[in-house]
mmCIF file of N, CA and C in Angstrom:
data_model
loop_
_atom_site.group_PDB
_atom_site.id
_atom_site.type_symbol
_atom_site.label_atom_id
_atom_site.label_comp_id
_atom_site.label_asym_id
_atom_site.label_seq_id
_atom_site.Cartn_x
_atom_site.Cartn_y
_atom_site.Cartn_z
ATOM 1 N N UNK A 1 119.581 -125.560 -7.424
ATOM 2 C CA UNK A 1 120.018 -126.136 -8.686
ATOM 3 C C UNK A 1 119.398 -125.340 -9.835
ATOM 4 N N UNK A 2 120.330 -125.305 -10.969
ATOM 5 C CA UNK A 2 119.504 -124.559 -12.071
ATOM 6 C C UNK A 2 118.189 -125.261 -12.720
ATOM 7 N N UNK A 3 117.371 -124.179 -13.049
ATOM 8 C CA UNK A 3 116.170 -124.928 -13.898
ATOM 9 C C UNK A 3 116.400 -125.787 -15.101
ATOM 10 N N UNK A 4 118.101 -125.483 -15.809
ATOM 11 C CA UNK A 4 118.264 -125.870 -17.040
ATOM 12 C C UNK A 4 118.624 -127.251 -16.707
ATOM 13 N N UNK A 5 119.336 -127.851 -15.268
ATOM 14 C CA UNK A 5 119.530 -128.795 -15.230
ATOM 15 C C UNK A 5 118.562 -129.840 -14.793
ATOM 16 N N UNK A 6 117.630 -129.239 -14.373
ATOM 17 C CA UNK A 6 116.379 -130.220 -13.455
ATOM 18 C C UNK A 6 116.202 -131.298 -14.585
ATOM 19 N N UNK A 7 115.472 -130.720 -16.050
ATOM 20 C CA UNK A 7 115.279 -131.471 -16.578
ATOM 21 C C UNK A 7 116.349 -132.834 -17.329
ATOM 22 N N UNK A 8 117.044 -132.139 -17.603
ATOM 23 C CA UNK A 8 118.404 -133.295 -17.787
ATOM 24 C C UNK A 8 118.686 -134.117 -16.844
ATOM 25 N N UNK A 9 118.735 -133.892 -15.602
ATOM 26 C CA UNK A 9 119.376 -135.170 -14.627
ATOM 27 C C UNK A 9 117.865 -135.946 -14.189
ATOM 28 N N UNK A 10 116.840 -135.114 -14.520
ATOM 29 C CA UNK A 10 115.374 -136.307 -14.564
ATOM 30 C C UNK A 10 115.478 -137.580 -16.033
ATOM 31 N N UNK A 11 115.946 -136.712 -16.882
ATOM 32 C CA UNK A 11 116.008 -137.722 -17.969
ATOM 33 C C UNK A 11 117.328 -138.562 -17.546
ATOM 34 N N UNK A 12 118.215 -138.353 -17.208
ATOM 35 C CA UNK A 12 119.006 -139.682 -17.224
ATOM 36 C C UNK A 12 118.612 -140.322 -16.015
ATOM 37 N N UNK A 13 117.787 -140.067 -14.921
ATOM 38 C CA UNK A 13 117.392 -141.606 -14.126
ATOM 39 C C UNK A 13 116.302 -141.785 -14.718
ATOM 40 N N UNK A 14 115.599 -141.431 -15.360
ATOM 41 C CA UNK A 14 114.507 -141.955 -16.416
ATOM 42 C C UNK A 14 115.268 -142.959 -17.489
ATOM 43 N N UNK A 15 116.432 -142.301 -17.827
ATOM 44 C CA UNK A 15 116.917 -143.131 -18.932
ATOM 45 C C UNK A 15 117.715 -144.620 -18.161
ATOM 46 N N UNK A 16 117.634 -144.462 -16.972
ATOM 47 C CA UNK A 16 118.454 -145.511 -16.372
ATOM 48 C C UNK A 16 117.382 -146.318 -16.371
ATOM 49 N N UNK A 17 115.872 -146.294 -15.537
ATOM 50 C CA UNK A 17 114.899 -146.925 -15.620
ATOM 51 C C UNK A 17 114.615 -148.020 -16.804
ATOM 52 N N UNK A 18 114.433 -146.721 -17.587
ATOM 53 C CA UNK A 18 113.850 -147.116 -19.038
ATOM 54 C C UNK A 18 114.893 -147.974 -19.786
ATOM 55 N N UNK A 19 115.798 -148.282 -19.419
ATOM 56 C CA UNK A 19 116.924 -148.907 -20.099
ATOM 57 C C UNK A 19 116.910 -150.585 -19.603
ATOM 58 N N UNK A 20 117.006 -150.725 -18.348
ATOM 59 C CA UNK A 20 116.554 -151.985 -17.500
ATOM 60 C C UNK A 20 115.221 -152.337 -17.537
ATOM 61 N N UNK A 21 114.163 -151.966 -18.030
ATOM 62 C CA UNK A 21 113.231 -152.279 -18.008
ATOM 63 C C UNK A 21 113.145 -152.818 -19.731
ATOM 64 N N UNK A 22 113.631 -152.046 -20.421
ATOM 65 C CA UNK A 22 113.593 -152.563 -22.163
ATOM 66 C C UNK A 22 114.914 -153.776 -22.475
ATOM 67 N N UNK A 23 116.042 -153.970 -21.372
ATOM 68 C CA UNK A 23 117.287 -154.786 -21.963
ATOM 69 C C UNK A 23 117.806 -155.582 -20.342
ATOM 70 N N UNK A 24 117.181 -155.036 -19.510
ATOM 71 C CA UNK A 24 117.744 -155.908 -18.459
ATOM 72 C C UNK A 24 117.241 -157.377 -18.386
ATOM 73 N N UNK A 25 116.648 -157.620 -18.871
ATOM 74 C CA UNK A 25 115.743 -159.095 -19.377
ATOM 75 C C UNK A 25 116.836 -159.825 -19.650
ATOM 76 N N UNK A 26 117.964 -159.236 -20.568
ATOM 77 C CA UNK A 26 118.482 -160.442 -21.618
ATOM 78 C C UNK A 26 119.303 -161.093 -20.567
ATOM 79 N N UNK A 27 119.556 -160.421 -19.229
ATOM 80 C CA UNK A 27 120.314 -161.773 -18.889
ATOM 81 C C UNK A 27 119.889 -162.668 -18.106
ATOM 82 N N UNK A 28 118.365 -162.704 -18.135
ATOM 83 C CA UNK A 28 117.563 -163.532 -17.714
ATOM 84 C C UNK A 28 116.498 -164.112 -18.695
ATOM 85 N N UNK A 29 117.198 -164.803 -19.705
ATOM 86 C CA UNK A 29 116.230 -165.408 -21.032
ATOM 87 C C UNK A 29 115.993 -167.020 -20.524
ATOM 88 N N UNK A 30 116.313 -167.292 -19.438
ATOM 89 C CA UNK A 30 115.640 -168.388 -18.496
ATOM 90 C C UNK A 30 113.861 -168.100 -17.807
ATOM 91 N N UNK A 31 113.651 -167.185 -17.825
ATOM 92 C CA UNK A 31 112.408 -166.711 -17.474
ATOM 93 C C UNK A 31 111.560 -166.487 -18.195
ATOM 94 N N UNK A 32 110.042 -166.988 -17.741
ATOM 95 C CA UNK A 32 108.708 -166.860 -18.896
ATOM 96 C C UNK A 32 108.689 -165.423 -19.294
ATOM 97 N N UNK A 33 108.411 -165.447 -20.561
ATOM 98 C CA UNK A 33 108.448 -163.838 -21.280
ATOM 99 C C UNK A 33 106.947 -163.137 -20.249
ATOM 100 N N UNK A 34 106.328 -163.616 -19.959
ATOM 101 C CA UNK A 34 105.115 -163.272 -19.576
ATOM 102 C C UNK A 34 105.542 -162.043 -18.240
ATOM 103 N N UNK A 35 106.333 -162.627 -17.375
ATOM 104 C CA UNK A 35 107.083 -162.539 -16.123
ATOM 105 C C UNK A 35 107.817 -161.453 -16.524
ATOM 106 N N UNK A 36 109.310 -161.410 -17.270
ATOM 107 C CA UNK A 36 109.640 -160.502 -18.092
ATOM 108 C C UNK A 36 108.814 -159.111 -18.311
ATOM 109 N N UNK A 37 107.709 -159.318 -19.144
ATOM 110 C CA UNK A 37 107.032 -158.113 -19.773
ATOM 111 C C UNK A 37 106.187 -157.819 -18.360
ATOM 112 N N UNK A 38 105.975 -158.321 -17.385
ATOM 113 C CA UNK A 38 105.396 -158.026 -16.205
ATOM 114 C C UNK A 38 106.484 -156.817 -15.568
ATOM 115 N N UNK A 39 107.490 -157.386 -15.097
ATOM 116 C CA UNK A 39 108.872 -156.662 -14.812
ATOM 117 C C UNK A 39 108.902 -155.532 -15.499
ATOM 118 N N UNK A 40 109.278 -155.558 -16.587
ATOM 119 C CA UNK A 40 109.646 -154.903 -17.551
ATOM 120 C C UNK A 40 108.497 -153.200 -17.549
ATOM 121 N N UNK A 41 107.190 -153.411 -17.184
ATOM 122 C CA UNK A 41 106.377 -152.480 -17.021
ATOM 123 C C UNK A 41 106.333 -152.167 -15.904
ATOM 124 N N UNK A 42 106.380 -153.011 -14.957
ATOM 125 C CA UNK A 42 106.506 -152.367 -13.583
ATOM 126 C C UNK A 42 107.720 -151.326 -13.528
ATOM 127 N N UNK A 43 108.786 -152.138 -13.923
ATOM 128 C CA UNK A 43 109.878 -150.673 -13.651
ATOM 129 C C UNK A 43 110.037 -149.515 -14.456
ATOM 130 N N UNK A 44 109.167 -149.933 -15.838
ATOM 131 C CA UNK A 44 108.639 -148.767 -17.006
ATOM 132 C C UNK A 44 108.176 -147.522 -16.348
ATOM 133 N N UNK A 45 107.017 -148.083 -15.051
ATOM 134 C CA UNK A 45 106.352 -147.249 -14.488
ATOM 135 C C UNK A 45 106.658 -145.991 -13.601
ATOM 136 N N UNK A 46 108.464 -146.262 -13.213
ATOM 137 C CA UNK A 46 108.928 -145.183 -12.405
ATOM 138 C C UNK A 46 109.958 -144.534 -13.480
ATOM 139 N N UNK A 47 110.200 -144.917 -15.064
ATOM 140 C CA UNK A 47 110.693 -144.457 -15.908
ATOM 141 C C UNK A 47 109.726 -143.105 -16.406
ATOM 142 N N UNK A 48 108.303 -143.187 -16.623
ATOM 143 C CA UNK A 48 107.490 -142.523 -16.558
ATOM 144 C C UNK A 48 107.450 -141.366 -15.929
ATOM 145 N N UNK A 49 107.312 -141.781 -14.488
ATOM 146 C CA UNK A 49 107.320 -140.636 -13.239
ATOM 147 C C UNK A 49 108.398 -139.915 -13.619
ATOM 148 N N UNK A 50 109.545 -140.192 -14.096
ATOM 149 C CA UNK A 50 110.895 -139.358 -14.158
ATOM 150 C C UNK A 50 110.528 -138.360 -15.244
ATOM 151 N N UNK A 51 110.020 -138.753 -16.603
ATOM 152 C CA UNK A 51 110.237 -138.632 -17.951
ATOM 153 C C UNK A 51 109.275 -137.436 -18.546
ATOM 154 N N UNK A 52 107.916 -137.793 -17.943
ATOM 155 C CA UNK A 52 106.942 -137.111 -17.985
ATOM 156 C C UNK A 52 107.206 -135.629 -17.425
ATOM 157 N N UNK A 53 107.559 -135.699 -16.081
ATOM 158 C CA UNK A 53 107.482 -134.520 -15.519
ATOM 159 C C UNK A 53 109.066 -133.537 -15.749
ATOM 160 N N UNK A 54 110.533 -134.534 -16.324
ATOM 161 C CA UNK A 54 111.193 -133.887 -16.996
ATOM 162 C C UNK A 54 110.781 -133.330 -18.206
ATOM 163 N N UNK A 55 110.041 -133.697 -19.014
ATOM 164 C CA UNK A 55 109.344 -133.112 -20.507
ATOM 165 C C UNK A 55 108.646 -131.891 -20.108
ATOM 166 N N UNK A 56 107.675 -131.539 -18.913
ATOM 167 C CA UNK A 56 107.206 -130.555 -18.421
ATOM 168 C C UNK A 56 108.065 -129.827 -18.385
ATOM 169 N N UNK A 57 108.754 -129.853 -17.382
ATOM 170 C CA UNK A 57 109.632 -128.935 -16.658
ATOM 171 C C UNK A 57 110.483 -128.104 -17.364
ATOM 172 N N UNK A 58 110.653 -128.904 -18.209
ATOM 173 C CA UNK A 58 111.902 -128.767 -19.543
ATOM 174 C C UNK A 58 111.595 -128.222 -21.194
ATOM 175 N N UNK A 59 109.677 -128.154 -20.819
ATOM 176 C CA UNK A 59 109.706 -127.315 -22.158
ATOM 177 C C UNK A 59 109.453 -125.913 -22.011
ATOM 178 N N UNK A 60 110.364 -125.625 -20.921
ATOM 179 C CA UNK A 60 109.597 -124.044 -20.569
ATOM 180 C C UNK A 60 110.786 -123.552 -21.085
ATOM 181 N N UNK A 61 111.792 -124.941 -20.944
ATOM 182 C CA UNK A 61 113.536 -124.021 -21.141
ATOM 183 C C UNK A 61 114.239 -124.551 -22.582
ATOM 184 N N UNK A 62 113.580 -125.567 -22.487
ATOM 185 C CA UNK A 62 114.352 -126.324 -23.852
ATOM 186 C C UNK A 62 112.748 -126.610 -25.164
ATOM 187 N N UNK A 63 113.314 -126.300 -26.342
ATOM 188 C CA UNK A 63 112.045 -126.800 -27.745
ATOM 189 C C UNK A 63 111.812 -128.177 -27.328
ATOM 190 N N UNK A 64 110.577 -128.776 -27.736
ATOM 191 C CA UNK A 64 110.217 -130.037 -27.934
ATOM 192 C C UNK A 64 111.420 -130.877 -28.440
ATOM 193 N N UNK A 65 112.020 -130.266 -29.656
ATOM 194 C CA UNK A 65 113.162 -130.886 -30.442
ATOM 195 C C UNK A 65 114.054 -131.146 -29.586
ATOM 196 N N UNK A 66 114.620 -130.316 -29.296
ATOM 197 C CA UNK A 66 115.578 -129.923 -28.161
ATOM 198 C C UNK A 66 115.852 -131.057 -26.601
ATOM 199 N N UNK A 67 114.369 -131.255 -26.357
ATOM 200 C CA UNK A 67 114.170 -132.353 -25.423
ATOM 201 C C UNK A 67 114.689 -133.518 -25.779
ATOM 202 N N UNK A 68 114.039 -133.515 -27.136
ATOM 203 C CA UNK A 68 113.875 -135.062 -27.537
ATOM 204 C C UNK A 68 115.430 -135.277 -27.692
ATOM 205 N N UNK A 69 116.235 -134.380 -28.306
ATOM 206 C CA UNK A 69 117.445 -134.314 -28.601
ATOM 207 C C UNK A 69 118.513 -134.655 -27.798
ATOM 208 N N UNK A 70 117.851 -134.023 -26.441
ATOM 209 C CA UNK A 70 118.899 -134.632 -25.034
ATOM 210 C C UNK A 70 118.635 -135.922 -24.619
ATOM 211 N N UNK A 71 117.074 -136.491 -24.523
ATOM 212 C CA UNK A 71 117.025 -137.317 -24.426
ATOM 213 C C UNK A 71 117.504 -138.630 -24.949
ATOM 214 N N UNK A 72 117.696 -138.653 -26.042
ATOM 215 C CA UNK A 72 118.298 -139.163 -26.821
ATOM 216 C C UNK A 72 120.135 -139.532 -26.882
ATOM 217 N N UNK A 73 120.697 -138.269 -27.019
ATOM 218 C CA UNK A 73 121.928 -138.286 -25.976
ATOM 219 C C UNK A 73 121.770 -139.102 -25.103
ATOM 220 N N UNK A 74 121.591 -138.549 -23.981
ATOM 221 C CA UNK A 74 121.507 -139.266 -22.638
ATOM 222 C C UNK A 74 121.300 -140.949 -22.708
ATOM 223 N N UNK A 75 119.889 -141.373 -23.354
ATOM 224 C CA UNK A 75 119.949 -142.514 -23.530
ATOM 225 C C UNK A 75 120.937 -143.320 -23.741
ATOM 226 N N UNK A 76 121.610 -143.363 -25.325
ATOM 227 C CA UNK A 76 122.718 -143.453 -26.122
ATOM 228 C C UNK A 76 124.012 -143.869 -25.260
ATOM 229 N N UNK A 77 124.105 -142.580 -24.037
ATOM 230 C CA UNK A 77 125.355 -142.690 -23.273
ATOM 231 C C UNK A 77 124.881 -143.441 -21.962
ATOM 232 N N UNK A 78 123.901 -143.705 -21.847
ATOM 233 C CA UNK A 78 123.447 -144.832 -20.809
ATOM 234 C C UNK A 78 123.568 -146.133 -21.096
ATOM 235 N N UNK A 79 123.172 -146.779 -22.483
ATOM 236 C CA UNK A 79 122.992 -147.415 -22.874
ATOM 237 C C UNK A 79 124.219 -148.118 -23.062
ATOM 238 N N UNK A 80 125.226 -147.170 -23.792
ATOM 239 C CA UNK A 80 126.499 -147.635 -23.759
ATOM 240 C C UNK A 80 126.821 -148.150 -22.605
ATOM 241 N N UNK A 81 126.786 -147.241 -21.490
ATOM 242 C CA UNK A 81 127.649 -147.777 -20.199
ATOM 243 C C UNK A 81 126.996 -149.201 -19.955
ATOM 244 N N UNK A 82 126.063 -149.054 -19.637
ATOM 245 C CA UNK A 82 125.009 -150.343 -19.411
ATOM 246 C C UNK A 82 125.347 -151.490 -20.216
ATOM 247 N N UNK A 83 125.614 -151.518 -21.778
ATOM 248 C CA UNK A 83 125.716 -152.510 -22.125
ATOM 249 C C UNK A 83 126.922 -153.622 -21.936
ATOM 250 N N UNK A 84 128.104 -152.423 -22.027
ATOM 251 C CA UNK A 84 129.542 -153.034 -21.030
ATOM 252 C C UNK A 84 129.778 -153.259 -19.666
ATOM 253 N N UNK A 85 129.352 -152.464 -18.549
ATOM 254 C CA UNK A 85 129.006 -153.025 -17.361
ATOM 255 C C UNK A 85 127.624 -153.813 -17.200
ATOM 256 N N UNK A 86 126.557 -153.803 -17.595
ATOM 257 C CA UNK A 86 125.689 -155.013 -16.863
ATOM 258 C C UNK A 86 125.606 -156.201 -17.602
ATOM 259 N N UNK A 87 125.867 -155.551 -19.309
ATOM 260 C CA UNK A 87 125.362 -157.071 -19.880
ATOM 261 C C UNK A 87 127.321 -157.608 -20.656
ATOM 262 N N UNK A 88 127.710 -157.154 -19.829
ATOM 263 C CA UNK A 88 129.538 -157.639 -20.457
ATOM 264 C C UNK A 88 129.347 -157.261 -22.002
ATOM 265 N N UNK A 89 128.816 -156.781 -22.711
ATOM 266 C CA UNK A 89 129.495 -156.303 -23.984
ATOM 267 C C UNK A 89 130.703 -155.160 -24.419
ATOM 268 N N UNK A 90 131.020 -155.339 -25.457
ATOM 269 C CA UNK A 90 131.956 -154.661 -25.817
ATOM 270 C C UNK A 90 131.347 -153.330 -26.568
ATOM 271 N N UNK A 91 131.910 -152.361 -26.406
ATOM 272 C CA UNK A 91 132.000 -151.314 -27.468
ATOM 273 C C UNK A 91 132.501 -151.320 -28.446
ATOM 274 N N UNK A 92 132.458 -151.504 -30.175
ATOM 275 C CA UNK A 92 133.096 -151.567 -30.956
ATOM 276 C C UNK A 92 133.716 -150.300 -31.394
ATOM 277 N N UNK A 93 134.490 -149.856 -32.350
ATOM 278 C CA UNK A 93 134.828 -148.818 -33.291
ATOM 279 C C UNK A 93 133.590 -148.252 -33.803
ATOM 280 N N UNK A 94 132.973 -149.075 -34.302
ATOM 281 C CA UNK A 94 131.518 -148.998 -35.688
ATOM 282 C C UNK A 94 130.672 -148.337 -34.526
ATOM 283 N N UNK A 95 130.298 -148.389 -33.057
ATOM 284 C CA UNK A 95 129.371 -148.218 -32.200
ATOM 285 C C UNK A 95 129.447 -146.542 -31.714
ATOM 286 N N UNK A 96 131.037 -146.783 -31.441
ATOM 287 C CA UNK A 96 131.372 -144.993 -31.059
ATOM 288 C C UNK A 96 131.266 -144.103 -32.264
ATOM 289 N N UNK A 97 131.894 -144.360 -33.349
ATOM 290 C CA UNK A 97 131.492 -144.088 -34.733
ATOM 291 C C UNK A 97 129.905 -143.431 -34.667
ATOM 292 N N UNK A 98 128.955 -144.343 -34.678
ATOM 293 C CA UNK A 98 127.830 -144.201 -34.949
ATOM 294 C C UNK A 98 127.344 -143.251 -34.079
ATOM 295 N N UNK A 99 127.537 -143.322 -32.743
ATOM 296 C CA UNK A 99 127.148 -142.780 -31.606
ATOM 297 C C UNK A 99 127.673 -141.426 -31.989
ATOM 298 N N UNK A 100 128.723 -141.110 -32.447
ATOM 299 C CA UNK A 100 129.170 -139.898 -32.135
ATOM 300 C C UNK A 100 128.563 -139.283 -33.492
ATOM 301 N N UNK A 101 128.367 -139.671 -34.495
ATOM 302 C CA UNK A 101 127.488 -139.112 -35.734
ATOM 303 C C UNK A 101 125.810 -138.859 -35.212
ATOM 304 N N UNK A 102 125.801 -139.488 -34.202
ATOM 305 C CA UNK A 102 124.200 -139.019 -33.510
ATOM 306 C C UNK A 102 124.173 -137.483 -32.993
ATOM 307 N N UNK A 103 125.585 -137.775 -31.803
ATOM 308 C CA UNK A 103 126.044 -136.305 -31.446
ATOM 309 C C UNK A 103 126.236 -135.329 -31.855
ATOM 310 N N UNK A 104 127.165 -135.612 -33.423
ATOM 311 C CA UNK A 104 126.932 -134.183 -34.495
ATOM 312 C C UNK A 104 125.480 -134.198 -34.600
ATOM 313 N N UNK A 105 124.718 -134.805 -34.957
ATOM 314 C CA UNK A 105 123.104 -134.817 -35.341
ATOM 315 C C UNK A 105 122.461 -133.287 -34.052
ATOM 316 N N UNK A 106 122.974 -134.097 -32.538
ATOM 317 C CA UNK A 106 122.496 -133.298 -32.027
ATOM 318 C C UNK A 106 122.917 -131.543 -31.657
ATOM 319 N N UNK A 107 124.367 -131.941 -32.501
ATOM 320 C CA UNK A 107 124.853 -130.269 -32.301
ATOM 321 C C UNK A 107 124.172 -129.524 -33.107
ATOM 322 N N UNK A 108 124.012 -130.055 -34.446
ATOM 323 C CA UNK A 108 122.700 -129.128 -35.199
ATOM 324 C C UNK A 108 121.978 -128.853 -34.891
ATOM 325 N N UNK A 109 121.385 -129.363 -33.965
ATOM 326 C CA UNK A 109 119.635 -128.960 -33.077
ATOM 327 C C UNK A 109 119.969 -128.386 -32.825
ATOM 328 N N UNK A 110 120.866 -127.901 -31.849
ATOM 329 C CA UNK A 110 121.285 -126.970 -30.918
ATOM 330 C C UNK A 110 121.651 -126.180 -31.402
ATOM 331 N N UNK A 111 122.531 -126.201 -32.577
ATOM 332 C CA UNK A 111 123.593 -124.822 -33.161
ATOM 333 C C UNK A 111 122.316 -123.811 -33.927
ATOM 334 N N UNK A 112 121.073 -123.862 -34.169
ATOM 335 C CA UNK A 112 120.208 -123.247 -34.349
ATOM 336 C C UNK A 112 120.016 -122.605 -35.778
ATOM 337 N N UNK A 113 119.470 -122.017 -36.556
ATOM 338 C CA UNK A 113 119.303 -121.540 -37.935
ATOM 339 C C UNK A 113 120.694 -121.055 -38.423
ATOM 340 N N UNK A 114 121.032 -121.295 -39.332
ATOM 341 C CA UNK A 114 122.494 -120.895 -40.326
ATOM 342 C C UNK A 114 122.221 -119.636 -41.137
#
């Protein structure tokens, strides 16, 4: 596999982690928050293992900026999926809108000095 991709497909099961561990709660707001934030760090903890050692790996090939930049992406498009398949929400107009003004955000990182 390429080196350029190692770090990207570590960040999106990091971002899958990290996503259920910060929003998979809400569909269990029957449960002591205590319990919750217990959960919630335990599965933080293999979000970590992913995240950390993609940031390594990945600043040999990609800027700090650059990281943060995919990461971010990635999140964004996790988050989306996640919020319509696990927690039944909708995607609005205003959401893709926004989302995709992130994406220009991140083509500038990338498109490099003018």
């Amino acid at each position: 596999m390429a080196d350029y991709l190692k770090p990207i497909l570590l960040l999106c099961a990091s971002n899958i982690f990290m996503t259920f561990a910060w929003y998979g709660h809400l569909k269990f707001t029957n449960k002591p928050l205590m319990l919750v934030i217990l959960v919630s760090w335990l599965i933080a903890f293999f979000e970590y293992c992913l995240a950390v050692p993609a940031n390594r790996m990945g600043h040999g090939i990609y800027s700090a900026a650059e990281l943060k930049t995919i990461q971010e992406v990635i999140t964004l498009s996790v988050f989306a999926g996640f919020s319509v398949l696990y927690l039944g929400e909708s995607l609005t107009i205003n959401h893709i809108i926004g989302f995709g003004f992130i994406c220009l955000g991140a083509f500038f990182v990338f498109k490099g000095p003018f």
